[in-house]
Structure formats: C-alpha cells, structure tokens
PDB file of C-alpha atoms in Angstrom:
ATOM      1  CA  ASN G   1       0.019   0.019   0.003  1.00 49.00           C
ATOM      2  CA  LYS G   2       1.032   3.677  -0.171  1.00 44.00           C
ATOM      3  CA  GLY G   3       2.240   3.813   3.368  1.00 47.00           C
ATOM      4  CA  ASN G   4       4.475   0.815   2.936  1.00 46.00           C
ATOM      5  CA  LYS G   5       5.868   2.223  -0.316  1.00 45.00           C
ATOM      6  CA  MET G   6       6.806   5.430   1.404  1.00 48.00           C
ATOM      7  CA  LYS G   7       8.557   3.466   4.153  1.00 46.00           C
ATOM      8  CA  ILE G   8      10.533   1.418   1.681  1.00 45.00           C
ATOM      9  CA  SER G   9      11.491   4.568  -0.199  1.00 52.00           C
ATOM     10  CA  ARG G  10      12.829   6.168   2.963  1.00 53.00           C
ATOM     11  CA  LEU G  11      14.777   2.952   3.747  1.00 44.00           C
ATOM     12  CA  ILE G  12      16.453   2.991   0.323  1.00 46.00           C
ATOM     13  CA  LYS G  13      17.405   6.634   0.545  1.00 51.00           C
ATOM     14  CA  ASN G  14      19.090   5.969   3.897  1.00 50.00           C
ATOM     15  CA  LEU G  15      21.163   3.042   2.693  1.00 42.00           C
ATOM     16  CA  ASN G  16      24.896   3.666   3.221  1.00 46.00           C
ATOM     17  CA  ALA G  17      27.434   1.570   1.354  1.00 43.00           C
ATOM     18  CA  GLY G  18      29.707   1.572   4.406  1.00 44.00           C
ATOM     19  CA  HIS G  19      27.059  -0.171   6.579  1.00 51.00           C
ATOM     20  CA  LEU G  20      26.420  -3.443   4.844  1.00 44.00           C
ATOM     21  CA  ALA G  21      24.661  -5.039   7.824  1.00 47.00           C
ATOM     22  CA  THR G  22      22.305  -2.150   8.077  1.00 48.00           C
ATOM     23  CA  ASN G  23      21.593  -2.394   4.357  1.00 51.00           C
ATOM     24  CA  PHE G  24      20.935  -6.129   4.567  1.00 47.00           C
ATOM     25  CA  PHE G  25      18.501  -5.841   7.383  1.00 49.00           C
ATOM     26  CA  ALA G  26      16.780  -2.917   5.634  1.00 47.00           C
ATOM     27  CA  ILE G  27      16.210  -5.091   2.582  1.00 46.00           C
ATOM     28  CA  ILE G  28      14.715  -7.777   4.793  1.00 46.00           C
ATOM     29  CA  LEU G  29      12.372  -5.257   6.364  1.00 46.00           C
ATOM     30  CA  ALA G  30      11.325  -4.076   2.832  1.00 46.00           C
ATOM     31  CA  LEU G  31      10.397  -7.661   1.981  1.00 46.00           C
ATOM     32  CA  VAL G  32       8.251  -7.913   5.117  1.00 46.00           C
ATOM     33  CA  LEU G  33       6.509  -4.656   4.312  1.00 46.00           C
ATOM     34  CA  VAL G  34       5.583  -5.592   0.758  1.00 45.00           C
ATOM     35  CA  GLY G  35       4.652  -9.195   1.433  1.00 48.00           C
ATOM     36  CA  PRO G  36       2.212  -9.270   4.413  1.00 45.00           C
ATOM     37  CA  SER G  37      -0.186 -11.562   2.517  1.00 46.00           C
ATOM     38  CA  ALA G  38       2.264 -14.441   2.808  1.00 48.00           C
ATOM     39  CA  SER G  39       1.336 -14.809   6.453  1.00 60.00           C
ATOM     40  CA  GLN G  40      -2.405 -14.399   6.117  1.00 85.00           C
ATOM     41  CA  SER G  41      -4.685 -17.391   6.710  1.00 91.00           C
ATOM     42  CA  LEU G  42      -7.413 -18.553   4.380  1.00 95.00           C
ATOM     43  CA  ALA G  43     -10.527 -20.187   5.831  1.00 97.00           C
ATOM     44  CA  TYR G  44     -12.633 -22.764   3.872  1.00 98.00           C
ATOM     45  CA  ASP G  45     -15.958 -23.345   5.739  1.00 98.00           C
ATOM     46  CA  LEU G  46     -18.507 -25.916   4.626  1.00 98.00           C
ATOM     47  CA  SER G  47     -21.500 -23.678   5.661  1.00 98.00           C
ATOM     48  CA  ALA G  48     -20.134 -20.321   4.533  1.00 98.00           C
ATOM     49  CA  ASN G  49     -18.964 -21.731   1.190  1.00 98.00           C
ATOM     50  CA  TYR G  50     -22.126 -23.832   0.513  1.00 98.00           C
ATOM     51  CA  SER G  51     -23.544 -23.466  -2.892  1.00 98.00           C
ATOM     52  CA  ALA G  52     -27.144 -24.192  -3.837  1.00 97.00           C
ATOM     53  CA  THR G  53     -26.354 -24.230  -7.544  1.00 97.00           C
ATOM     54  CA  SER G  54     -22.847 -25.533  -8.158  1.00 97.00           C
ATOM     55  CA  ASN G  55     -21.219 -28.838  -7.314  1.00 98.00           C
ATOM     56  CA  PRO G  56     -18.277 -28.860  -7.072  1.00 97.00           C
ATOM     57  CA  ASN G  57     -18.109 -25.429  -5.659  1.00 96.00           C
ATOM     58  CA  GLY G  58     -14.468 -24.209  -5.261  1.00 97.00           C
ATOM     59  CA  VAL G  59     -12.784 -26.611  -2.753  1.00 98.00           C
ATOM     60  CA  TRP G  60     -16.013 -28.386  -1.713  1.00 98.00           C
ATOM     61  CA  THR G  61     -17.780 -31.228  -3.511  1.00 98.00           C
ATOM     62  CA  TYR G  62     -20.904 -32.970  -2.180  1.00 98.00           C
ATOM     63  CA  GLY G  63     -21.480 -36.661  -2.945  1.00 98.00           C
ATOM     64  CA  ALA G  64     -21.619 -40.252  -1.759  1.00 98.00           C
ATOM     65  CA  THR G  65     -19.890 -43.638  -1.771  1.00 98.00           C
ATOM     66  CA  THR G  66     -21.082 -47.189  -1.649  1.00 97.00           C
ATOM     67  CA  THR G  67     -18.271 -48.207   0.743  1.00 97.00           C
ATOM     68  CA  LEU G  68     -16.217 -46.243   3.241  1.00 97.00           C
ATOM     69  CA  GLY G  69     -13.377 -44.636   1.231  1.00 97.00           C
ATOM     70  CA  GLY G  70     -14.769 -46.107  -1.947  1.00 97.00           C
ATOM     71  CA  THR G  71     -15.325 -44.436  -5.357  1.00 97.00           C
ATOM     72  CA  PHE G  72     -16.749 -40.912  -4.816  1.00 98.00           C
ATOM     73  CA  SER G  73     -19.785 -39.969  -6.821  1.00 97.00           C
ATOM     74  CA  PRO G  74     -20.755 -36.252  -6.771  1.00 98.00           C
ATOM     75  CA  PHE G  75     -24.351 -35.366  -6.269  1.00 97.00           C
ATOM     76  CA  THR G  76     -26.052 -34.275  -9.508  1.00 96.00           C
ATOM     77  CA  THR G  77     -29.406 -32.767  -8.528  1.00 96.00           C
ATOM     78  CA  PRO G  78     -29.922 -29.536  -6.584  1.00 97.00           C
ATOM     79  CA  THR G  79     -33.436 -28.872  -5.174  1.00 96.00           C
ATOM     80  CA  THR G  80     -35.174 -26.611  -2.755  1.00 96.00           C
ATOM     81  CA  ALA G  81     -37.214 -28.437  -0.171  1.00 95.00           C
ATOM     82  CA  LEU G  82     -39.488 -27.144   2.550  1.00 97.00           C
ATOM     83  CA  ALA G  83     -38.875 -28.041   6.162  1.00 97.00           C
ATOM     84  CA  GLN G  84     -41.900 -29.078   8.225  1.00 96.00           C
ATOM     85  CA  ASN G  85     -42.484 -25.481   9.302  1.00 96.00           C
ATOM     86  CA  GLY G  86     -42.256 -24.189   5.685  1.00 97.00           C
ATOM     87  CA  VAL G  87     -38.678 -22.871   5.812  1.00 98.00           C
ATOM     88  CA  PRO G  88     -36.796 -23.614   2.570  1.00 98.00           C
ATOM     89  CA  VAL G  89     -33.511 -25.534   2.621  1.00 98.00           C
ATOM     90  CA  ASN G  90     -31.059 -26.081  -0.230  1.00 98.00           C
ATOM     91  CA  VAL G  91     -30.570 -29.764  -1.017  1.00 97.00           C
ATOM     92  CA  TRP G  92     -27.983 -31.733  -3.105  1.00 98.00           C
ATOM     93  CA  GLY G  93     -28.579 -35.434  -3.866  1.00 97.00           C
ATOM     94  CA  PHE G  94     -29.307 -37.831  -6.650  1.00 94.00           C
ATOM     95  CA  GLY G  95     -32.995 -36.965  -6.994  1.00 83.00           C
ATOM     96  CA  SER G  96     -35.696 -38.681  -5.028  1.00 72.00           C
ATOM     97  CA  TYR G  97     -33.709 -40.496  -2.358  1.00 73.00           C
ATOM     98  CA  ASN G  98     -30.942 -40.193   0.233  1.00 82.00           C
ATOM     99  CA  PRO G  99     -28.036 -39.752   0.617  1.00 95.00           C
ATOM    100  CA  GLU G 100     -28.033 -35.989   0.504  1.00 97.00           C
ATOM    101  CA  ILE G 101     -26.654 -32.805   2.040  1.00 98.00           C
ATOM    102  CA  TRP G 102     -28.649 -29.669   2.678  1.00 98.00           C
ATOM    103  CA  ARG G 103     -28.240 -26.255   4.230  1.00 98.00           C
ATOM    104  CA  ASN G 104     -30.645 -23.878   5.794  1.00 98.00           C
ATOM    105  CA  GLY G 105     -29.789 -20.774   3.790  1.00 97.00           C
ATOM    106  CA  SER G 106     -32.719 -18.713   5.133  1.00 97.00           C
ATOM    107  CA  ALA G 107     -32.681 -16.310   8.054  1.00 98.00           C
ATOM    108  CA  ASN G 108     -35.286 -18.477   9.916  1.00 98.00           C
ATOM    109  CA  ILE G 109     -35.117 -21.614  12.015  1.00 98.00           C
ATOM    110  CA  ALA G 110     -36.191 -24.719  10.120  1.00 98.00           C
ATOM    111  CA  THR G 111     -37.780 -27.654  12.042  1.00 98.00           C
ATOM    112  CA  SER G 112     -38.660 -31.264  11.329  1.00 96.00           C
ATOM    113  CA  ASP G 113     -40.190 -34.358  12.886  1.00 96.00           C
ATOM    114  CA  GLY G 114     -42.525 -32.483  15.160  1.00 95.00           C
ATOM    115  CA  GLY G 115     -39.758 -30.243  16.471  1.00 95.00           C
ATOM    116  CA  GLN G 116     -37.216 -33.105  17.121  1.00 96.00           C
ATOM    117  CA  GLY G 117     -35.085 -31.388  14.510  1.00 97.00           C
ATOM    118  CA  VAL G 118     -34.207 -27.773  14.963  1.00 97.00           C
ATOM    119  CA  PHE G 119     -31.927 -26.173  12.423  1.00 98.00           C
ATOM    120  CA  PRO G 120     -30.940 -22.467  12.770  1.00 98.00           C
ATOM    121  CA  SER G 121     -29.830 -20.353   9.833  1.00 98.00           C
ATOM    122  CA  GLY G 122     -26.567 -21.738   8.367  1.00 98.00           C
ATOM    123  CA  THR G 123     -27.046 -25.336   9.608  1.00 98.00           C
ATOM    124  CA  VAL G 124     -25.681 -27.979   7.242  1.00 98.00           C
ATOM    125  CA  ALA G 125     -26.982 -31.575   7.547  1.00 98.00           C
ATOM    126  CA  LEU G 126     -25.495 -34.665   5.920  1.00 98.00           C
ATOM    127  CA  PHE G 127     -27.228 -38.036   5.422  1.00 97.00           C
ATOM    128  CA  PRO G 128     -26.313 -41.526   4.373  1.00 97.00           C
ATOM    129  CA  GLY G 129     -28.380 -43.572   1.902  1.00 94.00           C
ATOM    130  CA  GLY G 130     -31.525 -45.135   3.250  1.00 90.00           C
ATOM    131  CA  ASN G 131     -32.149 -48.867   3.606  1.00 90.00           C
ATOM    132  CA  GLY G 132     -31.730 -50.627   0.243  1.00 89.00           C
ATOM    133  CA  ILE G 133     -29.921 -47.661  -1.358  1.00 91.00           C
ATOM    134  CA  PRO G 134     -26.465 -48.634  -2.779  1.00 94.00           C
ATOM    135  CA  TYR G 135     -24.866 -45.371  -1.545  1.00 95.00           C
ATOM    136  CA  ALA G 136     -24.405 -46.178   2.077  1.00 96.00           C
ATOM    137  CA  PHE G 137     -22.320 -43.080   2.890  1.00 97.00           C
ATOM    138  CA  GLY G 138     -22.983 -39.350   2.392  1.00 98.00           C
ATOM    139  CA  VAL G 139     -19.743 -37.346   1.906  1.00 98.00           C
ATOM    140  CA  SER G 140     -18.645 -33.758   1.907  1.00 98.00           C
ATOM    141  CA  ARG G 141     -15.238 -33.526   0.246  1.00 98.00           C
ATOM    142  CA  PHE G 142     -12.614 -30.853   0.628  1.00 98.00           C
ATOM    143  CA  THR G 143      -9.822 -30.676  -1.966  1.00 98.00           C
ATOM    144  CA  ALA G 144      -6.727 -28.767  -1.002  1.00 98.00           C
ATOM    145  CA  PRO G 145      -6.230 -25.890  -3.456  1.00 98.00           C
ATOM    146  CA  GLN G 146      -2.499 -25.615  -2.701  1.00 96.00           C
ATOM    147  CA  ALA G 147       0.155 -27.443  -0.718  1.00 97.00           C
ATOM    148  CA  GLY G 148       0.571 -26.298   2.879  1.00 96.00           C
ATOM    149  CA  SER G 149      -0.448 -26.728   6.460  1.00 97.00           C
ATOM    150  CA  TYR G 150      -4.137 -26.708   7.340  1.00 98.00           C
ATOM    151  CA  LEU G 151      -6.022 -26.562  10.644  1.00 98.00           C
ATOM    152  CA  LEU G 152      -8.957 -28.958  10.398  1.00 98.00           C
ATOM    153  CA  GLN G 153     -11.938 -28.489  12.721  1.00 98.00           C
ATOM    154  CA  THR G 154     -15.233 -30.321  12.692  1.00 98.00           C
ATOM    155  CA  THR G 155     -18.144 -30.918  14.999  1.00 98.00           C
ATOM    156  CA  VAL G 156     -21.168 -33.100  14.421  1.00 98.00           C
ATOM    157  CA  GLN G 157     -24.404 -33.965  16.312  1.00 97.00           C
ATOM    158  CA  ASN G 158     -27.332 -36.177  15.744  1.00 97.00           C
ATOM    159  CA  TYR G 159     -29.801 -34.207  13.503  1.00 97.00           C
ATOM    160  CA  LEU G 160     -32.738 -35.299  15.672  1.00 97.00           C
ATOM    161  CA  ASN G 161     -33.267 -35.097  19.420  1.00 95.00           C
ATOM    162  CA  GLY G 162     -36.176 -37.271  20.564  1.00 94.00           C
ATOM    163  CA  PRO G 163     -37.832 -40.685  20.110  1.00 95.00           C
ATOM    164  CA  SER G 164     -37.335 -40.683  16.337  1.00 95.00           C
ATOM    165  CA  SER G 165     -33.565 -40.213  16.631  1.00 95.00           C
ATOM    166  CA  GLY G 166     -31.407 -42.980  15.064  1.00 94.00           C
ATOM    167  CA  ASP G 167     -27.668 -43.677  15.123  1.00 95.00           C
ATOM    168  CA  SER G 168     -24.914 -42.917  12.616  1.00 97.00           C
ATOM    169  CA  ASP G 169     -21.235 -43.296  12.172  1.00 97.00           C
ATOM    170  CA  PHE G 170     -19.049 -40.322  11.278  1.00 98.00           C
ATOM    171  CA  HIS G 171     -15.579 -40.420   9.775  1.00 98.00           C
ATOM    172  CA  VAL G 172     -12.836 -38.013   8.592  1.00 98.00           C
ATOM    173  CA  LEU G 173     -10.710 -39.442   5.780  1.00 98.00           C
ATOM    174  CA  ASP G 174      -7.415 -38.118   4.265  1.00 98.00           C
ATOM    175  CA  ASN G 175      -7.086 -39.471   0.708  1.00 98.00           C
ATOM    176  CA  GLY G 176      -9.153 -42.442   1.836  1.00 96.00           C
ATOM    177  CA  THR G 177      -7.211 -43.054   5.039  1.00 97.00           C
ATOM    178  CA  GLN G 178      -9.200 -42.719   8.263  1.00 98.00           C
ATOM    179  CA  LEU G 179      -8.156 -39.947  10.679  1.00 98.00           C
ATOM    180  CA  TYR G 180     -11.164 -40.047  12.956  1.00 98.00           C
ATOM    181  CA  ILE G 181     -14.277 -42.114  13.667  1.00 97.00           C
ATOM    182  CA  ALA G 182     -17.202 -41.462  16.023  1.00 97.00           C
ATOM    183  CA  GLN G 183     -20.354 -43.467  16.651  1.00 96.00           C
ATOM    184  CA  ILE G 184     -23.224 -41.005  16.823  1.00 96.00           C
ATOM    185  CA  LEU G 185     -25.717 -42.455  19.254  1.00 94.00           C
ATOM    186  CA  PRO G 186     -29.480 -41.766  19.301  1.00 93.00           C
ATOM    187  CA  SER G 187     -30.275 -38.575  21.238  1.00 91.00           C
ATOM    188  CA  SER G 188     -33.339 -38.460  23.341  1.00 87.00           C
ATOM    189  CA  THR G 189     -33.280 -34.814  24.446  1.00 83.00           C
ATOM    190  CA  ALA G 190     -31.840 -31.573  23.136  1.00 80.00           C
ATOM    191  CA  PRO G 191     -29.137 -30.521  23.056  1.00 85.00           C
ATOM    192  CA  GLY G 192     -27.666 -33.883  22.139  1.00 86.00           C
ATOM    193  CA  PRO G 193     -23.946 -34.696  22.616  1.00 91.00           C
ATOM    194  CA  SER G 194     -21.500 -33.249  20.100  1.00 95.00           C
ATOM    195  CA  TYR G 195     -18.485 -35.024  18.595  1.00 97.00           C
ATOM    196  CA  SER G 196     -15.475 -32.961  17.656  1.00 97.00           C
ATOM    197  CA  PHE G 197     -12.154 -33.534  15.953  1.00 98.00           C
ATOM    198  CA  THR G 198      -9.330 -31.074  15.410  1.00 98.00           C
ATOM    199  CA  ASP G 199      -5.921 -31.664  13.799  1.00 98.00           C
ATOM    200  CA  THR G 200      -3.253 -29.791  11.821  1.00 98.00           C
ATOM    201  CA  LEU G 201      -2.451 -31.498   8.493  1.00 98.00           C
ATOM    202  CA  ASN G 202       0.225 -30.988   5.891  1.00 97.00           C
ATOM    203  CA  LEU G 203      -1.591 -31.400   2.628  1.00 98.00           C
ATOM    204  CA  ALA G 204      -0.422 -31.609  -0.977  1.00 98.00           C
ATOM    205  CA  ALA G 205      -2.265 -29.672  -3.618  1.00 98.00           C
ATOM    206  CA  GLY G 206      -5.206 -31.877  -4.726  1.00 98.00           C
ATOM    207  CA  GLU G 207      -5.212 -33.976  -1.550  1.00 98.00           C
ATOM    208  CA  THR G 208      -8.771 -34.768  -0.281  1.00 98.00           C
ATOM    209  CA  ILE G 209     -10.360 -34.630   3.167  1.00 98.00           C
ATOM    210  CA  ASP G 210     -13.704 -36.426   3.327  1.00 98.00           C
ATOM    211  CA  PHE G 211     -16.350 -35.796   5.987  1.00 98.00           C
ATOM    212  CA  VAL G 212     -18.395 -38.992   5.923  1.00 98.00           C
ATOM    213  CA  VAL G 213     -21.658 -40.147   7.573  1.00 98.00           C
ATOM    214  CA  GLY G 214     -22.894 -43.713   7.518  1.00 97.00           C
ATOM    215  CA  ARG G 215     -25.915 -45.696   8.799  1.00 96.00           C
ATOM    216  CA  GLY G 216     -24.570 -46.519  12.273  1.00 96.00           C
ATOM    217  CA  LEU G 217     -23.860 -49.713  14.106  1.00 93.00           C
ATOM    218  CA  ASP G 218     -27.260 -51.188  13.369  1.00 91.00           C
ATOM    219  CA  GLY G 219     -26.870 -50.629   9.614  1.00 92.00           C
ATOM    220  CA  ASN G 220     -30.331 -49.103   9.548  1.00 91.00           C
ATOM    221  CA  GLY G 221     -30.454 -45.824   7.598  1.00 88.00           C
ATOM    222  CA  SER G 222     -33.778 -44.762   8.984  1.00 88.00           C
ATOM    223  CA  ALA G 223     -33.328 -41.503  10.921  1.00 92.00           C
ATOM    224  CA  SER G 224     -29.575 -41.575  10.446  1.00 95.00           C
ATOM    225  CA  GLY G 225     -27.793 -38.273   9.817  1.00 97.00           C
ATOM    226  CA  VAL G 226     -25.898 -35.371  11.407  1.00 98.00           C
ATOM    227  CA  THR G 227     -25.672 -31.714  11.472  1.00 98.00           C
ATOM    228  CA  ILE G 228     -22.097 -30.804  10.651  1.00 98.00           C
ATOM    229  CA  GLN G 229     -19.636 -27.927  11.089  1.00 98.00           C
ATOM    230  CA  ALA G 230     -16.395 -28.275   9.180  1.00 98.00           C
ATOM    231  CA  SER G 231     -13.632 -25.941   8.208  1.00 98.00           C
ATOM    232  CA  LEU G 232      -9.973 -26.033   7.117  1.00 98.00           C
ATOM    233  CA  THR G 233      -7.795 -23.002   7.609  1.00 98.00           C
ATOM    234  CA  THR G 234      -4.327 -22.462   6.153  1.00 97.00           C
ATOM    235  CA  VAL G 235      -1.613 -22.083   8.694  1.00 96.00           C
ATOM    236  CA  PRO G 236       1.082 -19.446   7.867  1.00 89.00           C
ATOM    237  CA  GLU G 237       4.321 -21.094   6.655  1.00 75.00           C
ATOM    238  CA  PRO G 238       7.262 -21.002   9.104  1.00 65.00           C
ATOM    239  CA  ALA G 239       9.283 -19.018   6.513  1.00 53.00           C
ATOM    240  CA  SER G 240       6.715 -16.226   6.543  1.00 47.00           C
ATOM    241  CA  LEU G 241       6.835 -16.109  10.383  1.00 47.00           C
ATOM    242  CA  THR G 242      10.609 -16.096  10.308  1.00 48.00           C
ATOM    243  CA  LEU G 243      10.689 -13.210   7.843  1.00 48.00           C
ATOM    244  CA  ALA G 244       8.413 -11.242  10.123  1.00 49.00           C
ATOM    245  CA  GLY G 245      10.667 -11.950  13.028  1.00 51.00           C
ATOM    246  CA  LEU G 246      13.667 -10.661  11.021  1.00 49.00           C
ATOM    247  CA  GLY G 247      11.704  -7.523  10.276  1.00 50.00           C
ATOM    248  CA  ALA G 248      11.222  -6.893  13.981  1.00 49.00           C
ATOM    249  CA  ALA G 249      14.926  -7.544  14.590  1.00 49.00           C
ATOM    250  CA  THR G 250      15.772  -5.102  11.839  1.00 48.00           C
ATOM    251  CA  LEU G 251      13.888  -2.325  13.549  1.00 48.00           C
ATOM    252  CA  LEU G 252      15.676  -2.942  16.812  1.00 49.00           C
ATOM    253  CA  PHE G 253      19.068  -3.209  15.083  1.00 46.00           C
ATOM    254  CA  ILE G 254      18.672   0.035  13.131  1.00 47.00           C
ATOM    255  CA  LYS G 255      17.452   1.879  16.224  1.00 50.00           C
ATOM    256  CA  ARG G 256      20.554   0.780  18.174  1.00 51.00           C
ATOM    257  CA  ARG G 257      22.869   1.894  15.350  1.00 50.00           C
ATOM    258  CA  LYS G 258      21.532   5.439  15.460  1.00 52.00           C
TER     259      LYS G 258
END
C-alpha cells in the first residue's frame, strides 16, 4: 500500500554503502512490508462456502460412496425443499432418495419431525443412503487448493433429538485413510452430545479430506444423519513467520545503530 511504499522509499534513501549489515536488514524489512499476504490465513468453511447451484463449488464437493473410502460420486441434483415449518432448505442429492446434504440458507429456524429437528440459519445436515440404497455413505469432500499446512476443525451432532432419533457413524478421511471415527448415538433430548475432531495436517495440492456419515452400528439408515460444522484454515508457513521476526529484529538493530 501507499504507506508501505513510502517506508521502503525512505529505507532505500538511507542506505549507506559503508554499513552493509544495516543495508541487509533494511532489505529484509522491505520484503516484510511488501509481502504481508504471505502470512495471512485462508478459511474454507462448509457452511459459509455452501452453494445451492454448483457442485463442485471451489474446494467443496458434495456426494456419496457405496463403501467407506470407496469411489466418490458427486451429487447431481440440486433442489429446494421445505422443512416441516415451511422454511426452505437447499438440497443436493441424486434426485428422489438419500443420501443428501442440505443447508438452511434462510434467516429463519427450520424444524422437522414435530420439533425433534431444529436447524438455525446456516445449519448443514449430511445423510447416508436409506435402507436398500447402494450409496451407504454421504460425503462432503474438501480438496486442498494448494500445498501447505491446514487446521482442520469439525463438530457433528445427531440431527434429531427425541424418540425418532437414530444412530450414525461419522468419519474423517485423508485421501481415503481414516483420521477419525465417532459413533453418533441416538439422542433423546436436546441438546444432544456433540463429537469434535481437530488436527493440523500437511496437505499436498489436490489432496482430499472427506467428512463421511454412515448408517450406524445397526446398519439401519432410517433417521440416520448429522448436522455438521467443518472448516480447514491455512496455517502461515514458518518461513513467513521467520521473515516477520527478522523484520522486527531489523527495527531494533537500526534503532541501536543510530
């Protein structure tokens, strides 16, 4: 920006050929001033980045598999469905049957199953295939846009709280290798228990992280499903942090030389 350019200009004018160390550190400081974006984090959030019209949408793809870690098939059909209380939700699936993913994109609370399901604005729900459906697992897939370190955070809950609640299994996979598993038990009262997983991962460009829900220990897809929060945030590279540290040392060094 203009302020940084003025600072760099003053640094260059003050360079003295007889003070090589000062010149070196001044150059390092200039690099810090012009490159702050190198240390900024980028957040990829399942709810915030959800698309009602595009799949894939950026780093996120919604779909399903017949087996855990098996061949991934993206959902093909977007629809708008009405919750029991008339609030619209944006659905992706294969048409007329589960598995599916949906998000409450309205400003209102959506409800289902006589109030056993309560979904505030921004809630994302993920479902496995129902009984007899080949696609046993619903999947939300993140594909790393670039190599680097990512902070993964996810929390899931049973989507129903009450007598209709069923069980599910939830997994986080890295290129098909399981990082986390939780058995989501039926929940009789709200709020039900939450299941969380956090890790820092070094990912290659194109590496995939799958958030997967299945039919649970009983293998019965009836009333199986979760509400899910999931995000991956880039972690600044150590080199960027080191450069920033050198910049701070530069200021101290130049001040002492005056």
